[in-house]
């Protein structure tokens, strides 16, 4: 690595490159290991729902859908919107031109094969930037395009120079970067960096990279090029978000995302789908924790749910129950409404009530959501019951609430909801043991609390009279 | 850190500890940075669907469900099955005893608060091991149990000694380990290690840790204790799998999982749910890539789909469309059957056909699945059409297949499916431009290919006659 670094250090600084993370004029001995390496606090997003997402098996975006998705993403605050190559079909060509004419705040990119013909079509459409891609792993060289690295480099520089001459931004990316020969990859990237490319891209096309592999490769690349570094992570082995944060820590500048992560997959997804790339929502969950101020000020987080719901409807999927931030199992018993956070275990509920940040690292209100403590399970603690009592607006003492929670004899564990409420009014029914018998709906427990409260008031009235 | 390391090195070796990754008799100067650090090739799973998963808002497991889930997981090959504390309800107590009596290959653990009363209840049920847990972060000390570290340590050792005296395995874990004071944490773990605990646990209770934070903490802990190290990652910021592989790389021995990742969440999940912990399926996707031989020989991977489907039915959720390995968007147009892999983009389909490993790092057949290339999209290449032709068993030359793929005039882009097939038979309709008009069902394209082939045969018969 020393030779490469020395050469990189000896290279003339290129003022056209926006993300200069180190000064190439400085002696390598003056550079410390982690010198300004991290871009966690200033990351940018290249949103690829309209390119990577269009490779999702269910994706068939009409022109109207594409324009609406692009507009929402631009309003959300992403820096770039990447769309399908205009070469791939006549409609893709027309849609590319239409989206470029929308006048969005976000820049419009299109993703084309690294050849002059494709690049010309892209420029013709009026895009702000062209993303060039070519496979560089030995697998892809042998089985896909069969070109040698020398030919790749020559073609790349020719195409880059053409795109630049048209005043358009240009990125050069390998495919399958983690299975490419490291020296080939660095040599190629150094050459395109010197040719004035705006960004180089690292892509984990098969989704097999681990966070430490990513950190190591990006950190090495960061020392070789002075341009921006874009990263693209498939999620086949569940590491797309972990890889994204590791890439930013190592000096990457841009993360590719798609809404709900939709995209093509290298993995067996029956009957289709793929688990795609780094999801926009999951990345927001990660970054609002890692870089809260930047993330909150730059992105319109309250739009996330609406964007996810719209894209889900376009590609005819349900939002996964475990989707970061906006996931839901709607219309199930035991749930209150469509915009709440649930905590269930007693030990956690107690701490949450004392201080929400104990178990919540993300403030739900940032995403337009509110907090809710579930009290219907057998593992509910009395603190959770107390919370619900407060939510319902009743004034009960701790002793009274604990009474709701104390076990009662099993022979009294039956009856309809109305009978349960009546029995509870007689102080023989308690929430916790009921939950051992069957799942409680939230309104079951609400009925019980209401009945208990009503009974107390009646007693009070009776004693006063 | 030096002082701590020297003391750890000076500690007498404890032969009862199975996962001795370093020899404490050796001078620290003889130890290299990565000396046998990684456990990627010998990881173990603690499956917590019946404990962590029971904290999922929709989870209400009957005794029958619990026994079936435990049996399936044991047959799948997990090392440990963790179940809800017998203290949490009378039914949980009975179920714990019932599961212990099943005689499963997997060891049964229960997860209790770190006090003698809870530990006694656990031992009473006949478990193989007791998992003790206590909060140690300043947040939890202040807002949850309010105990000082000294009291925690004294209680922990007392409870550990009791459980060991009963011939039962014992683990000690902090909660919220990543927000605990590092010196407090290491001091406590060193003390319980010395007291003969079988495992210590590191838990990212709020799901905020990054892979590099995990690697650093586990690597440090690996030098301080000689017992096993269990790790528990919540998925609130999408890093639960990335954190698990990083933990194993740093010397952790056990990963906690749940089926579909169900569990409680620290994040706002409306109206409920949580995205839980490291999902068993996603971990398998990761590990079959990182440690293929070990993973394939130890786990019955073909059972994964069945287990996920059963647990999903118990908790009334759908398998997410983007679930690793088994995810699906069933009953959607354009899909062939319920057990296939789909690839869509032309450039990828071409390489896949030449060599599947180009874009697939996991062999679908390991999970009982097969490969399928989608040909119905506007971004389909002619190689994908060729693949489908071969799948259908037709013999067409490359030139004939390319003819199917060549664009035709837009004024012929309309008609019913039957009309399309008829038009195609006249060689004026082509798959690719059809896909610009509307999404094609797989049988649309099959009809077209069939019609084309039929037409060729008729021409052949006509010319022979």
PDB file of C-alpha atoms in Angstrom, chain B residues 147-395:
ATOM      1  CA  UNK B 147     -28.658  -0.392  42.394  1.00  0.00           C
ATOM      2  CA  UNK B 148     -24.984   0.431  42.498  1.00  0.00           C
ATOM      3  CA  UNK B 149     -22.439  -1.675  40.627  1.00  0.00           C
ATOM      4  CA  UNK B 150     -21.132  -3.098  43.925  1.00  0.00           C
ATOM      5  CA  UNK B 151     -24.560  -4.433  44.869  1.00  0.00           C
ATOM      6  CA  UNK B 152     -24.989  -5.817  41.349  1.00  0.00           C
ATOM      7  CA  UNK B 153     -21.686  -7.677  41.587  1.00  0.00           C
ATOM      8  CA  UNK B 154     -22.390  -9.118  45.056  1.00  0.00           C
ATOM      9  CA  UNK B 155     -25.870 -10.292  44.053  1.00  0.00           C
ATOM     10  CA  UNK B 156     -24.610 -11.696  40.755  1.00  0.00           C
ATOM     11  CA  UNK B 157     -21.938 -13.836  42.390  1.00  0.00           C
ATOM     12  CA  UNK B 158     -24.369 -15.107  45.012  1.00  0.00           C
ATOM     13  CA  UNK B 159     -26.911 -16.139  42.376  1.00  0.00           C
ATOM     14  CA  UNK B 160     -24.247 -17.644  40.086  1.00  0.00           C
ATOM     15  CA  UNK B 161     -22.904 -19.761  42.945  1.00  0.00           C
ATOM     16  CA  UNK B 162     -26.400 -20.953  43.807  1.00  0.00           C
ATOM     17  CA  UNK B 163     -27.193 -22.021  40.215  1.00  0.00           C
ATOM     18  CA  UNK B 164     -23.817 -23.747  39.805  1.00  0.00           C
ATOM     19  CA  UNK B 165     -24.355 -25.605  43.098  1.00  0.00           C
ATOM     20  CA  UNK B 166     -27.470 -27.146  41.531  1.00  0.00           C
ATOM     21  CA  UNK B 167     -25.437 -28.453  38.585  1.00  0.00           C
ATOM     22  CA  UNK B 168     -27.122 -26.046  36.165  1.00  0.00           C
ATOM     23  CA  UNK B 169     -25.359 -23.886  33.531  1.00  0.00           C
ATOM     24  CA  UNK B 170     -25.369 -20.175  34.233  1.00  0.00           C
ATOM     25  CA  UNK B 171     -24.940 -17.044  32.136  1.00  0.00           C
ATOM     26  CA  UNK B 172     -24.678 -13.473  33.393  1.00  0.00           C
ATOM     27  CA  UNK B 173     -25.639 -10.589  31.135  1.00  0.00           C
ATOM     28  CA  UNK B 174     -25.890  -6.870  31.400  1.00  0.00           C
ATOM     29  CA  UNK B 175     -28.689  -5.045  29.674  1.00  0.00           C
ATOM     30  CA  UNK B 176     -27.903  -2.033  27.532  1.00  0.00           C
ATOM     31  CA  UNK B 177     -24.201  -2.981  27.547  1.00  0.00           C
ATOM     32  CA  UNK B 178     -23.229  -0.332  24.981  1.00  0.00           C
ATOM     33  CA  UNK B 179     -24.380   2.538  27.184  1.00  0.00           C
ATOM     34  CA  UNK B 180     -22.800   1.082  30.323  1.00  0.00           C
ATOM     35  CA  UNK B 181     -19.577   2.452  31.729  1.00  0.00           C
ATOM     36  CA  UNK B 182     -16.789   0.376  30.137  1.00  0.00           C
ATOM     37  CA  UNK B 183     -14.715  -0.014  33.304  1.00  0.00           C
ATOM     38  CA  UNK B 184     -17.792  -0.947  35.388  1.00  0.00           C
ATOM     39  CA  UNK B 185     -18.753  -3.485  32.762  1.00  0.00           C
ATOM     40  CA  UNK B 186     -15.307  -5.086  32.476  1.00  0.00           C
ATOM     41  CA  UNK B 187     -14.884  -5.151  36.257  1.00  0.00           C
ATOM     42  CA  UNK B 188     -18.222  -6.889  36.708  1.00  0.00           C
ATOM     43  CA  UNK B 189     -17.604  -9.419  33.933  1.00  0.00           C
ATOM     44  CA  UNK B 190     -14.143 -10.185  35.202  1.00  0.00           C
ATOM     45  CA  UNK B 191     -15.617 -10.896  38.655  1.00  0.00           C
ATOM     46  CA  UNK B 192     -18.373 -13.197  37.381  1.00  0.00           C
ATOM     47  CA  UNK B 193     -15.888 -14.955  35.075  1.00  0.00           C
ATOM     48  CA  UNK B 194     -13.720 -15.633  38.122  1.00  0.00           C
ATOM     49  CA  UNK B 195     -16.833 -16.892  39.964  1.00  0.00           C
ATOM     50  CA  UNK B 196     -17.160 -19.546  37.258  1.00  0.00           C
ATOM     51  CA  UNK B 197     -19.997 -18.285  35.095  1.00  0.00           C
ATOM     52  CA  UNK B 198     -20.365 -20.256  31.837  1.00  0.00           C
ATOM     53  CA  UNK B 199     -21.098 -17.272  29.607  1.00  0.00           C
ATOM     54  CA  UNK B 200     -21.262 -13.537  29.871  1.00  0.00           C
ATOM     55  CA  UNK B 201     -23.760 -11.700  27.680  1.00  0.00           C
ATOM     56  CA  UNK B 202     -23.433  -8.428  25.806  1.00  0.00           C
ATOM     57  CA  UNK B 203     -26.796  -6.898  24.908  1.00  0.00           C
ATOM     58  CA  UNK B 204     -27.593  -3.977  22.651  1.00  0.00           C
ATOM     59  CA  UNK B 205     -30.974  -3.487  24.269  1.00  0.00           C
ATOM     60  CA  UNK B 206     -31.869  -0.278  22.441  1.00  0.00           C
ATOM     61  CA  UNK B 207     -30.547  -1.434  19.056  1.00  0.00           C
ATOM     62  CA  UNK B 208     -28.199   1.510  18.618  1.00  0.00           C
ATOM     63  CA  UNK B 209     -24.810  -0.203  18.282  1.00  0.00           C
ATOM     64  CA  UNK B 210     -22.853  -0.157  15.024  1.00  0.00           C
ATOM     65  CA  UNK B 211     -20.738  -3.079  13.768  1.00  0.00           C
ATOM     66  CA  UNK B 212     -17.507  -1.295  14.700  1.00  0.00           C
ATOM     67  CA  UNK B 213     -18.742  -0.515  18.225  1.00  0.00           C
ATOM     68  CA  UNK B 214     -19.592  -4.198  18.612  1.00  0.00           C
ATOM     69  CA  UNK B 215     -16.258  -5.379  17.285  1.00  0.00           C
ATOM     70  CA  UNK B 216     -14.359  -3.072  19.629  1.00  0.00           C
ATOM     71  CA  UNK B 217     -16.348  -3.966  22.770  1.00  0.00           C
ATOM     72  CA  UNK B 218     -16.325  -7.729  22.183  1.00  0.00           C
ATOM     73  CA  UNK B 219     -12.631  -7.758  21.302  1.00  0.00           C
ATOM     74  CA  UNK B 220     -11.862  -5.911  24.523  1.00  0.00           C
ATOM     75  CA  UNK B 221     -14.079  -8.228  26.574  1.00  0.00           C
ATOM     76  CA  UNK B 222     -12.497 -11.287  24.911  1.00  0.00           C
ATOM     77  CA  UNK B 223      -9.207 -10.295  26.539  1.00  0.00           C
ATOM     78  CA  UNK B 224     -10.772  -9.876  29.981  1.00  0.00           C
ATOM     79  CA  UNK B 225     -12.847 -13.047  30.382  1.00  0.00           C
ATOM     80  CA  UNK B 226     -12.088 -16.645  29.496  1.00  0.00           C
ATOM     81  CA  UNK B 227     -15.702 -17.883  29.522  1.00  0.00           C
ATOM     82  CA  UNK B 228     -18.030 -17.907  26.486  1.00  0.00           C
ATOM     83  CA  UNK B 229     -19.423 -14.604  25.179  1.00  0.00           C
ATOM     84  CA  UNK B 230     -23.061 -14.386  24.124  1.00  0.00           C
ATOM     85  CA  UNK B 231     -24.366 -11.414  22.130  1.00  0.00           C
ATOM     86  CA  UNK B 232     -27.891 -10.053  21.779  1.00  0.00           C
ATOM     87  CA  UNK B 233     -28.631  -7.406  19.152  1.00  0.00           C
ATOM     88  CA  UNK B 234     -31.842  -5.488  18.684  1.00  0.00           C
ATOM     89  CA  UNK B 235     -32.525  -4.449  15.104  1.00  0.00           C
ATOM     90  CA  UNK B 236     -33.920  -0.961  15.559  1.00  0.00           C
ATOM     91  CA  UNK B 237     -31.299   0.650  13.381  1.00  0.00           C
ATOM     92  CA  UNK B 238     -31.019  -2.262  10.935  1.00  0.00           C
ATOM     93  CA  UNK B 239     -27.637  -3.528  12.133  1.00  0.00           C
ATOM     94  CA  UNK B 240     -28.557  -6.745  14.015  1.00  0.00           C
ATOM     95  CA  UNK B 241     -26.994  -9.086  11.442  1.00  0.00           C
ATOM     96  CA  UNK B 242     -23.981  -6.866  10.735  1.00  0.00           C
ATOM     97  CA  UNK B 243     -23.435  -6.642  14.483  1.00  0.00           C
ATOM     98  CA  UNK B 244     -23.699 -10.427  14.905  1.00  0.00           C
ATOM     99  CA  UNK B 245     -21.000 -11.198  12.308  1.00  0.00           C
ATOM    100  CA  UNK B 246     -18.780  -8.461  13.760  1.00  0.00           C
ATOM    101  CA  UNK B 247     -19.222  -9.949  17.247  1.00  0.00           C
ATOM    102  CA  UNK B 248     -18.184 -13.405  16.014  1.00  0.00           C
ATOM    103  CA  UNK B 249     -15.168 -11.917  14.256  1.00  0.00           C
ATOM    104  CA  UNK B 250     -14.171 -10.298  17.555  1.00  0.00           C
ATOM    105  CA  UNK B 251     -14.457 -13.544  19.516  1.00  0.00           C
ATOM    106  CA  UNK B 252     -18.086 -13.862  20.603  1.00  0.00           C
ATOM    107  CA  UNK B 253     -19.184 -17.510  20.770  1.00  0.00           C
ATOM    108  CA  UNK B 254     -23.007 -17.327  20.800  1.00  0.00           C
ATOM    109  CA  UNK B 255     -25.587 -15.266  18.878  1.00  0.00           C
ATOM    110  CA  UNK B 256     -29.152 -14.750  20.122  1.00  0.00           C
ATOM    111  CA  UNK B 257     -31.816 -15.046  17.418  1.00  0.00           C
ATOM    112  CA  UNK B 258     -35.573 -15.258  17.030  1.00  0.00           C
ATOM    113  CA  UNK B 259     -37.604 -16.569  14.126  1.00  0.00           C
ATOM    114  CA  UNK B 260     -38.364 -13.619  11.784  1.00  0.00           C
ATOM    115  CA  UNK B 261     -36.557 -11.530  14.392  1.00  0.00           C
ATOM    116  CA  UNK B 262     -39.724 -11.095  16.478  1.00  0.00           C
ATOM    117  CA  UNK B 263     -39.281  -9.348  19.781  1.00  0.00           C
ATOM    118  CA  UNK B 264     -39.688  -6.110  21.587  1.00  0.00           C
ATOM    119  CA  UNK B 265     -38.320  -2.990  20.014  1.00  0.00           C
ATOM    120  CA  UNK B 266     -36.990   0.267  21.293  1.00  0.00           C
ATOM    121  CA  UNK B 267     -38.241   1.990  18.176  1.00  0.00           C
ATOM    122  CA  UNK B 268     -41.542   3.550  17.186  1.00  0.00           C
ATOM    123  CA  UNK B 269     -43.450   0.755  15.496  1.00  0.00           C
ATOM    124  CA  UNK B 270     -47.018   1.705  14.901  1.00  0.00           C
ATOM    125  CA  UNK B 271     -49.208   0.258  16.048  1.00  0.00           C
ATOM    126  CA  UNK B 272     -46.995  -2.290  17.715  1.00  0.00           C
ATOM    127  CA  UNK B 273     -44.445  -4.973  16.943  1.00  0.00           C
ATOM    128  CA  UNK B 274     -40.892  -3.830  16.997  1.00  0.00           C
ATOM    129  CA  UNK B 275     -38.384  -5.124  14.529  1.00  0.00           C
ATOM    130  CA  UNK B 276     -36.920  -7.314  17.255  1.00  0.00           C
ATOM    131  CA  UNK B 277     -33.502  -8.967  17.271  1.00  0.00           C
ATOM    132  CA  UNK B 278     -31.172 -10.784  14.843  1.00  0.00           C
ATOM    133  CA  UNK B 279     -33.512 -12.959  12.736  1.00  0.00           C
ATOM    134  CA  UNK B 280     -32.626 -16.660  12.552  1.00  0.00           C
ATOM    135  CA  UNK B 281     -33.177 -16.710   8.754  1.00  0.00           C
ATOM    136  CA  UNK B 282     -31.072 -13.623   8.072  1.00  0.00           C
ATOM    137  CA  UNK B 283     -28.289 -15.004  10.261  1.00  0.00           C
ATOM    138  CA  UNK B 284     -28.401 -18.240   8.253  1.00  0.00           C
ATOM    139  CA  UNK B 285     -28.107 -16.235   5.004  1.00  0.00           C
ATOM    140  CA  UNK B 286     -25.086 -14.453   6.466  1.00  0.00           C
ATOM    141  CA  UNK B 287     -23.416 -17.556   7.909  1.00  0.00           C
ATOM    142  CA  UNK B 288     -23.969 -19.852   4.943  1.00  0.00           C
ATOM    143  CA  UNK B 289     -21.804 -17.322   3.090  1.00  0.00           C
ATOM    144  CA  UNK B 290     -19.287 -16.634   5.872  1.00  0.00           C
ATOM    145  CA  UNK B 291     -18.950 -20.213   7.164  1.00  0.00           C
ATOM    146  CA  UNK B 292     -20.518 -22.467   4.500  1.00  0.00           C
ATOM    147  CA  UNK B 293     -19.239 -25.890   5.552  1.00  0.00           C
ATOM    148  CA  UNK B 294     -19.967 -25.494   9.258  1.00  0.00           C
ATOM    149  CA  UNK B 295     -23.403 -23.962   8.628  1.00  0.00           C
ATOM    150  CA  UNK B 296     -24.485 -26.573   6.080  1.00  0.00           C
ATOM    151  CA  UNK B 297     -23.386 -29.487   8.249  1.00  0.00           C
ATOM    152  CA  UNK B 298     -24.755 -28.189  11.549  1.00  0.00           C
ATOM    153  CA  UNK B 299     -28.147 -26.776  10.594  1.00  0.00           C
ATOM    154  CA  UNK B 300     -31.065 -28.371   8.786  1.00  0.00           C
ATOM    155  CA  UNK B 301     -31.476 -25.426   6.422  1.00  0.00           C
ATOM    156  CA  UNK B 302     -34.369 -26.921   4.479  1.00  0.00           C
ATOM    157  CA  UNK B 303     -36.534 -26.584   7.630  1.00  0.00           C
ATOM    158  CA  UNK B 304     -36.172 -22.786   7.716  1.00  0.00           C
ATOM    159  CA  UNK B 305     -39.172 -21.972   5.516  1.00  0.00           C
ATOM    160  CA  UNK B 306     -41.466 -24.302   7.505  1.00  0.00           C
ATOM    161  CA  UNK B 307     -40.327 -22.850  10.856  1.00  0.00           C
ATOM    162  CA  UNK B 308     -40.804 -19.277   9.674  1.00  0.00           C
ATOM    163  CA  UNK B 309     -44.234 -20.058   8.290  1.00  0.00           C
ATOM    164  CA  UNK B 310     -45.338 -21.713  11.533  1.00  0.00           C
ATOM    165  CA  UNK B 311     -44.143 -18.881  13.778  1.00  0.00           C
ATOM    166  CA  UNK B 312     -45.665 -16.291  11.415  1.00  0.00           C
ATOM    167  CA  UNK B 313     -49.014 -18.063  11.718  1.00  0.00           C
ATOM    168  CA  UNK B 314     -48.734 -18.168  15.526  1.00  0.00           C
ATOM    169  CA  UNK B 315     -48.127 -14.427  15.807  1.00  0.00           C
ATOM    170  CA  UNK B 316     -50.453 -13.556  12.926  1.00  0.00           C
ATOM    171  CA  UNK B 317     -48.001 -11.756  10.670  1.00  0.00           C
ATOM    172  CA  UNK B 318     -47.131 -12.203   7.011  1.00  0.00           C
ATOM    173  CA  UNK B 319     -43.628 -13.214   6.006  1.00  0.00           C
ATOM    174  CA  UNK B 320     -42.166  -9.883   4.811  1.00  0.00           C
ATOM    175  CA  UNK B 321     -41.787  -9.680   1.013  1.00  0.00           C
ATOM    176  CA  UNK B 322     -38.101  -8.912   1.530  1.00  0.00           C
ATOM    177  CA  UNK B 323     -37.396 -11.557   4.162  1.00  0.00           C
ATOM    178  CA  UNK B 324     -33.949 -13.102   3.624  1.00  0.00           C
ATOM    179  CA  UNK B 325     -34.068 -16.419   1.762  1.00  0.00           C
ATOM    180  CA  UNK B 326     -37.786 -17.198   2.149  1.00  0.00           C
ATOM    181  CA  UNK B 327     -39.375 -13.786   1.388  1.00  0.00           C
ATOM    182  CA  UNK B 328     -42.109 -13.771  -1.224  1.00  0.00           C
ATOM    183  CA  UNK B 329     -44.773 -11.748  -2.934  1.00  0.00           C
ATOM    184  CA  UNK B 330     -47.107 -14.610  -3.635  1.00  0.00           C
ATOM    185  CA  UNK B 331     -50.081 -14.397  -5.962  1.00  0.00           C
ATOM    186  CA  UNK B 332     -48.771 -11.444  -7.886  1.00  0.00           C
ATOM    187  CA  UNK B 333     -48.754 -11.270 -11.687  1.00  0.00           C
ATOM    188  CA  UNK B 334     -45.558 -12.110 -13.467  1.00  0.00           C
ATOM    189  CA  UNK B 335     -44.506 -14.882 -11.129  1.00  0.00           C
ATOM    190  CA  UNK B 336     -44.123 -18.513 -11.924  1.00  0.00           C
ATOM    191  CA  UNK B 337     -44.546 -20.573  -8.748  1.00  0.00           C
ATOM    192  CA  UNK B 338     -43.854 -20.596  -5.043  1.00  0.00           C
ATOM    193  CA  UNK B 339     -40.321 -21.866  -4.924  1.00  0.00           C
ATOM    194  CA  UNK B 340     -38.150 -19.930  -7.335  1.00  0.00           C
ATOM    195  CA  UNK B 341     -35.438 -17.307  -7.507  1.00  0.00           C
ATOM    196  CA  UNK B 342     -35.978 -14.365  -9.806  1.00  0.00           C
ATOM    197  CA  UNK B 343     -33.517 -12.280 -11.745  1.00  0.00           C
ATOM    198  CA  UNK B 344     -34.759  -9.515 -13.981  1.00  0.00           C
ATOM    199  CA  UNK B 345     -32.167  -7.142 -15.459  1.00  0.00           C
ATOM    200  CA  UNK B 346     -30.699  -8.197 -18.786  1.00  0.00           C
ATOM    201  CA  UNK B 347     -27.024  -7.776 -17.861  1.00  0.00           C
ATOM    202  CA  UNK B 348     -27.464  -9.943 -14.759  1.00  0.00           C
ATOM    203  CA  UNK B 349     -29.597 -12.607 -16.408  1.00  0.00           C
ATOM    204  CA  UNK B 350     -26.913 -13.123 -19.054  1.00  0.00           C
ATOM    205  CA  UNK B 351     -24.203 -13.730 -16.483  1.00  0.00           C
ATOM    206  CA  UNK B 352     -26.429 -15.950 -14.312  1.00  0.00           C
ATOM    207  CA  UNK B 353     -27.130 -18.218 -17.250  1.00  0.00           C
ATOM    208  CA  UNK B 354     -23.428 -18.591 -17.985  1.00  0.00           C
ATOM    209  CA  UNK B 355     -22.526 -19.223 -14.348  1.00  0.00           C
ATOM    210  CA  UNK B 356     -25.053 -18.961 -11.499  1.00  0.00           C
ATOM    211  CA  UNK B 357     -22.390 -18.088  -8.925  1.00  0.00           C
ATOM    212  CA  UNK B 358     -21.808 -14.790 -10.755  1.00  0.00           C
ATOM    213  CA  UNK B 359     -24.784 -13.172  -9.037  1.00  0.00           C
ATOM    214  CA  UNK B 360     -25.781 -15.809  -6.510  1.00  0.00           C
ATOM    215  CA  UNK B 361     -23.645 -16.347  -3.460  1.00  0.00           C
ATOM    216  CA  UNK B 362     -26.103 -18.791  -1.920  1.00  0.00           C
ATOM    217  CA  UNK B 363     -27.178 -21.950  -3.703  1.00  0.00           C
ATOM    218  CA  UNK B 364     -31.004 -21.866  -3.587  1.00  0.00           C
ATOM    219  CA  UNK B 365     -31.174 -25.667  -3.374  1.00  0.00           C
ATOM    220  CA  UNK B 366     -29.610 -25.547   0.113  1.00  0.00           C
ATOM    221  CA  UNK B 367     -32.941 -24.135   1.245  1.00  0.00           C
ATOM    222  CA  UNK B 368     -34.994 -26.378  -1.020  1.00  0.00           C
ATOM    223  CA  UNK B 369     -35.549 -23.643  -3.623  1.00  0.00           C
ATOM    224  CA  UNK B 370     -34.888 -23.353  -7.388  1.00  0.00           C
ATOM    225  CA  UNK B 371     -33.723 -20.635  -9.758  1.00  0.00           C
ATOM    226  CA  UNK B 372     -35.908 -18.670 -12.165  1.00  0.00           C
ATOM    227  CA  UNK B 373     -35.097 -15.814 -14.528  1.00  0.00           C
ATOM    228  CA  UNK B 374     -37.874 -13.263 -15.063  1.00  0.00           C
ATOM    229  CA  UNK B 375     -38.408 -12.256 -18.686  1.00  0.00           C
ATOM    230  CA  UNK B 376     -41.460 -10.070 -18.391  1.00  0.00           C
ATOM    231  CA  UNK B 377     -39.972  -6.676 -17.688  1.00  0.00           C
ATOM    232  CA  UNK B 378     -38.949  -3.867 -19.982  1.00  0.00           C
ATOM    233  CA  UNK B 379     -35.409  -4.263 -18.720  1.00  0.00           C
ATOM    234  CA  UNK B 380     -35.232  -7.933 -19.686  1.00  0.00           C
ATOM    235  CA  UNK B 381     -32.409  -8.899 -22.018  1.00  0.00           C
ATOM    236  CA  UNK B 382     -32.669 -11.473 -24.768  1.00  0.00           C
ATOM    237  CA  UNK B 383     -30.595 -13.907 -22.717  1.00  0.00           C
ATOM    238  CA  UNK B 384     -33.441 -14.114 -20.220  1.00  0.00           C
ATOM    239  CA  UNK B 385     -35.876 -14.856 -23.030  1.00  0.00           C
ATOM    240  CA  UNK B 386     -33.494 -17.574 -24.177  1.00  0.00           C
ATOM    241  CA  UNK B 387     -33.452 -19.040 -20.673  1.00  0.00           C
ATOM    242  CA  UNK B 388     -37.229 -19.190 -20.562  1.00  0.00           C
ATOM    243  CA  UNK B 389     -37.322 -20.790 -24.013  1.00  0.00           C
ATOM    244  CA  UNK B 390     -34.988 -23.485 -22.700  1.00  0.00           C
ATOM    245  CA  UNK B 391     -37.069 -23.881 -19.511  1.00  0.00           C
ATOM    246  CA  UNK B 392     -40.146 -24.407 -21.680  1.00  0.00           C
ATOM    247  CA  UNK B 393     -38.253 -27.064 -23.627  1.00  0.00           C
ATOM    248  CA  UNK B 394     -38.323 -25.385 -27.059  1.00  0.00           C
ATOM    249  CA  UNK B 395     -35.425 -25.541 -29.469  1.00  0.00           C
TER     250      UNK B 395
END
